[in-house]
Each structure stands twice: as C-alpha cells, then as structure tokens.
PDB file of C-alpha atoms in Angstrom:
ATOM      1  CA  MET O  30     -74.033 -16.804 163.327  1.00 46.00           C
ATOM      2  CA  THR O  31     -75.659 -13.003 163.937  1.00 43.00           C
ATOM      3  CA  ASP O  32     -74.168 -10.764 166.736  1.00 44.00           C
ATOM      4  CA  ASP O  33     -77.391  -8.892 166.892  1.00 42.00           C
ATOM      5  CA  TRP O  34     -79.162 -11.315 169.514  1.00 40.00           C
ATOM      6  CA  GLU O  35     -77.609 -11.433 173.031  1.00 44.00           C
ATOM      7  CA  GLU O  36     -79.887 -13.772 174.445  1.00 54.00           C
ATOM      8  CA  LYS O  37     -80.900 -17.516 173.049  1.00 63.00           C
ATOM      9  CA  MET O  38     -84.113 -18.373 171.545  1.00 72.00           C
ATOM     10  CA  LYS O  39     -87.077 -19.590 174.092  1.00 80.00           C
ATOM     11  CA  PHE O  40     -89.762 -21.701 172.971  1.00 80.00           C
ATOM     12  CA  LYS O  41     -92.469 -19.783 173.329  1.00 83.00           C
ATOM     13  CA  GLU O  42     -90.500 -17.366 170.327  1.00 85.00           C
ATOM     14  CA  LEU O  43     -90.262 -20.031 167.946  1.00 87.00           C
ATOM     15  CA  LYS O  44     -92.377 -19.819 164.728  1.00 91.00           C
ATOM     16  CA  VAL O  45     -92.926 -22.003 161.958  1.00 94.00           C
ATOM     17  CA  GLY O  46     -90.719 -21.146 159.199  1.00 93.00           C
ATOM     18  CA  MET O  47     -88.496 -19.255 161.316  1.00 93.00           C
ATOM     19  CA  LEU O  48     -84.760 -19.333 160.502  1.00 93.00           C
ATOM     20  CA  VAL O  49     -82.535 -20.343 163.499  1.00 92.00           C
ATOM     21  CA  TRP O  50     -78.861 -21.040 163.827  1.00 91.00           C
ATOM     22  CA  TRP O  51     -78.330 -24.023 165.570  1.00 86.00           C
ATOM     23  CA  THR O  52     -75.133 -24.431 168.022  1.00 83.00           C
ATOM     24  CA  ALA O  53     -74.787 -27.210 170.457  1.00 77.00           C
ATOM     25  CA  GLN O  54     -72.489 -29.611 172.280  1.00 72.00           C
ATOM     26  CA  ARG O  55     -73.383 -32.757 173.544  1.00 68.00           C
ATOM     27  CA  LEU O  56     -70.835 -35.753 175.154  1.00 71.00           C
ATOM     28  CA  PHE O  57     -68.541 -36.615 171.800  1.00 76.00           C
ATOM     29  CA  THR O  58     -70.071 -34.340 169.358  1.00 74.00           C
ATOM     30  CA  GLU O  59     -70.710 -30.674 168.516  1.00 76.00           C
ATOM     31  CA  TRP O  60     -72.405 -28.868 165.549  1.00 79.00           C
ATOM     32  CA  SER O  61     -73.154 -25.215 164.304  1.00 84.00           C
ATOM     33  CA  TYR O  62     -75.723 -25.050 161.442  1.00 90.00           C
ATOM     34  CA  PRO O  63     -78.740 -22.792 160.296  1.00 94.00           C
ATOM     35  CA  CYS O  64     -81.890 -24.863 160.812  1.00 94.00           C
ATOM     36  CA  GLN O  65     -85.951 -24.120 159.556  1.00 94.00           C
ATOM     37  CA  ILE O  66     -88.514 -24.649 162.212  1.00 94.00           C
ATOM     38  CA  VAL O  67     -90.768 -26.670 160.394  1.00 95.00           C
ATOM     39  CA  GLU O  68     -93.534 -28.121 163.378  1.00 94.00           C
ATOM     40  CA  ILE O  69     -94.242 -26.804 166.599  1.00 92.00           C
ATOM     41  CA  ASP O  70     -96.504 -29.115 168.688  1.00 90.00           C
ATOM     42  CA  PRO O  71     -97.440 -27.651 172.353  1.00 86.00           C
ATOM     43  CA  GLU O  72     -97.484 -31.321 173.691  1.00 87.00           C
ATOM     44  CA  ARG O  73     -94.074 -32.518 171.245  1.00 88.00           C
ATOM     45  CA  GLY O  74     -92.166 -29.285 171.183  1.00 87.00           C
ATOM     46  CA  PHE O  75     -90.707 -28.611 167.997  1.00 90.00           C
ATOM     47  CA  ARG O  76     -89.132 -29.970 164.739  1.00 93.00           C
ATOM     48  CA  VAL O  77     -86.374 -28.352 162.431  1.00 92.00           C
ATOM     49  CA  LEU O  78     -84.894 -28.742 158.942  1.00 93.00           C
ATOM     50  CA  GLY O  79     -80.995 -29.103 159.283  1.00 91.00           C
ATOM     51  CA  PHE O  80     -79.226 -26.922 156.006  1.00 92.00           C
ATOM     52  CA  ASP O  81     -76.331 -29.369 157.102  1.00 88.00           C
ATOM     53  CA  ASP O  82     -78.065 -32.348 155.520  1.00 89.00           C
ATOM     54  CA  PHE O  83     -81.311 -31.417 154.727  1.00 89.00           C
ATOM     55  CA  SER O  84     -83.171 -33.860 156.943  1.00 89.00           C
ATOM     56  CA  GLU O  85     -85.578 -32.901 159.421  1.00 92.00           C
ATOM     57  CA  SER O  86     -85.063 -33.758 163.077  1.00 89.00           C
ATOM     58  CA  GLY O  87     -87.065 -35.761 165.553  1.00 89.00           C
ATOM     59  CA  TRP O  88     -89.140 -33.860 168.199  1.00 90.00           C
ATOM     60  CA  LEU O  89     -87.157 -31.663 170.302  1.00 85.00           C
ATOM     61  CA  ASP O  90     -88.464 -31.251 173.870  1.00 79.00           C
ATOM     62  CA  GLY O  91     -89.865 -27.203 174.041  1.00 69.00           C
ATOM     63  CA  HIS O  92     -90.611 -27.677 177.639  1.00 63.00           C
ATOM     64  CA  ASP O  93     -87.314 -27.608 179.333  1.00 57.00           C
ATOM     65  CA  GLU O  94     -85.964 -24.607 176.831  1.00 54.00           C
ATOM     66  CA  GLY O  95     -83.184 -26.577 176.381  1.00 56.00           C
ATOM     67  CA  SER O  96     -83.002 -27.046 172.884  1.00 60.00           C
ATOM     68  CA  ALA O  97     -84.739 -23.888 171.658  1.00 59.00           C
ATOM     69  CA  SER O  98     -82.248 -22.152 174.145  1.00 63.00           C
ATOM     70  CA  GLN O  99     -79.212 -23.460 171.726  1.00 80.00           C
ATOM     71  CA  MET O 100     -80.725 -21.524 168.835  1.00 85.00           C
ATOM     72  CA  THR O 101     -80.122 -17.636 167.977  1.00 88.00           C
ATOM     73  CA  PRO O 102     -82.472 -15.915 164.682  1.00 91.00           C
ATOM     74  CA  CYS O 103     -80.580 -15.725 161.147  1.00 92.00           C
ATOM     75  CA  SER O 104     -80.666 -14.199 158.265  1.00 93.00           C
ATOM     76  CA  VAL O 105     -81.191 -15.944 154.870  1.00 93.00           C
ATOM     77  CA  ARG O 106     -78.310 -14.249 154.149  1.00 94.00           C
ATOM     78  CA  GLU O 107     -76.352 -16.528 156.480  1.00 94.00           C
ATOM     79  CA  VAL O 108     -77.768 -19.439 155.190  1.00 92.00           C
ATOM     80  CA  ILE O 109     -76.891 -18.630 151.686  1.00 92.00           C
ATOM     81  CA  GLU O 110     -73.292 -17.988 153.249  1.00 93.00           C
ATOM     82  CA  TYR O 111     -73.411 -21.236 155.353  1.00 92.00           C
ATOM     83  CA  LEU O 112     -74.343 -23.220 152.235  1.00 90.00           C
ATOM     84  CA  GLU O 113     -71.952 -21.734 149.802  1.00 91.00           C
ATOM     85  CA  GLU O 114     -68.908 -22.448 152.319  1.00 90.00           C
ATOM     86  CA  GLU O 115     -69.911 -26.244 152.683  1.00 86.00           C
ATOM     87  CA  ARG O 116     -70.304 -26.404 148.871  1.00 83.00           C
ATOM     88  CA  MET O 117     -66.826 -25.313 148.607  1.00 84.00           C
ATOM     89  CA  THR O 118     -65.589 -27.319 151.199  1.00 82.00           C
ATOM     90  CA  SER O 119     -67.288 -30.263 149.692  1.00 79.00           C
ATOM     91  CA  LEU O 120     -65.890 -29.331 146.833  1.00 82.00           C
ATOM     92  CA  THR O 121     -62.315 -28.645 147.881  1.00 85.00           C
ATOM     93  CA  LYS O 122     -62.328 -32.203 149.407  1.00 83.00           C
ATOM     94  CA  GLU O 123     -63.556 -34.137 146.257  1.00 85.00           C
ATOM     95  CA  VAL O 124     -60.527 -32.369 144.331  1.00 87.00           C
ATOM     96  CA  LYS O 125     -58.072 -33.408 146.960  1.00 88.00           C
ATOM     97  CA  GLU O 126     -59.612 -37.010 146.502  1.00 89.00           C
ATOM     98  CA  LEU O 127     -59.483 -36.728 142.864  1.00 88.00           C
ATOM     99  CA  GLN O 128     -55.754 -35.469 142.977  1.00 90.00           C
ATOM    100  CA  GLN O 129     -55.128 -38.437 145.267  1.00 90.00           C
ATOM    101  CA  GLN O 130     -56.647 -40.918 143.068  1.00 91.00           C
ATOM    102  CA  LEU O 131     -54.688 -39.713 139.979  1.00 91.00           C
ATOM    103  CA  SER O 132     -51.223 -39.707 141.929  1.00 91.00           C
ATOM    104  CA  LEU O 133     -51.887 -43.252 142.518  1.00 90.00           C
ATOM    105  CA  LYS O 134     -52.886 -44.349 139.041  1.00 91.00           C
ATOM    106  CA  GLU O 135     -49.658 -42.018 138.004  1.00 91.00           C
ATOM    107  CA  GLY O 136     -47.649 -44.078 140.171  1.00 90.00           C
ATOM    108  CA  ILE O 137     -49.075 -47.382 139.190  1.00 92.00           C
ATOM    109  CA  LEU O 138     -48.687 -46.168 135.340  1.00 91.00           C
ATOM    110  CA  LEU O 139     -44.824 -45.491 136.020  1.00 91.00           C
ATOM    111  CA  LYS O 140     -43.779 -48.634 137.584  1.00 92.00           C
ATOM    112  CA  ALA O 141     -45.661 -50.425 134.731  1.00 91.00           C
ATOM    113  CA  ALA O 142     -43.395 -48.122 132.395  1.00 90.00           C
ATOM    114  CA  GLU O 143     -40.477 -48.959 133.971  1.00 90.00           C
ATOM    115  CA  ASN O 144     -41.550 -52.938 134.092  1.00 88.00           C
ATOM    116  CA  LEU O 145     -42.019 -52.203 130.285  1.00 87.00           C
ATOM    117  CA  VAL O 146     -38.633 -50.695 129.881  1.00 89.00           C
ATOM    118  CA  ILE O 147     -36.898 -53.749 131.853  1.00 86.00           C
ATOM    119  CA  LEU O 148     -38.907 -56.473 129.804  1.00 85.00           C
ATOM    120  CA  ARG O 149     -38.112 -54.804 126.428  1.00 85.00           C
ATOM    121  CA  ALA O 150     -34.240 -54.710 127.400  1.00 87.00           C
ATOM    122  CA  LEU O 151     -34.181 -58.538 127.861  1.00 87.00           C
ATOM    123  CA  PRO O 152     -33.246 -60.619 124.910  1.00 87.00           C
ATOM    124  CA  ALA O 153     -36.442 -61.920 123.339  1.00 81.00           C
ATOM    125  CA  ASP O 154     -35.879 -65.779 123.913  1.00 82.00           C
ATOM    126  CA  THR O 155     -35.578 -65.172 127.939  1.00 81.00           C
ATOM    127  CA  ARG O 156     -37.925 -66.613 130.005  1.00 79.00           C
ATOM    128  CA  ILE O 157     -40.161 -65.190 132.844  1.00 75.00           C
ATOM    129  CA  LEU O 158     -41.298 -67.481 135.811  1.00 67.00           C
TER     130      LEU O 158
END
C-alpha cells in the first residue's frame, strides 16, 4: 500500500478507473487489497472491482464517507505486486495440497505392498476369510 498518502480518500476525490487500496475491518473479517473504481453515482455511491476475486462490489455508500475513507490511492505497480504475491501464495498452497495427496497415496501403496508380501509368504492353499 502506498505510504505517500497520509490522508484517506474522500468520496468527492474518487474517479472512475482510479486504482485504490481498500483496507477495512468489520466484526469478524478484515481485508486489504487493491481495487478499481468502476462506477460512481452521486445518489447511490460507488462500486469497485476487487482484485482479490475480480468481482464487483455492490453499491458502497459515498454519503457517509465511510467506505471511501478506508481507501488510499495505489499504483499499477502495487496492483501487479499484489497479484504476483497472490499467485505465488495460491501456487504454494496448491503444491502443498498435491504433496499431501501424494503422501497419502504413497502410504496406501506402501500398505498394499506390505500386504502383498504377507500374502505371497502364505502357502498357496491358504484360505483367507
């Protein structure tokens, strides 16, 4: 997030296409990610496209300055860095999940091999119930 901006945004400063960093906290959730202002309406407020999940928000109230005050301008470079970091985080998570699946399957194969060794050691006429 840009450190050059001491003050948070005001609704009247928002422009369509502007990149902003949105950091907010609610009762049990908090978030911090870049987004782009996609629509402004003097009556309804404004809408953003979040770069966390690439979905558009509903209308955010511009009259109480609450939502806009949780935003600071950001640069294209910051958006790119965020997306690269998210991609690496996602890839790392996916690799860990695949490693866990592989480990589980290796364990199953090892147990099957042990059982096969035991079965081969039994006399040919042994019946297993």
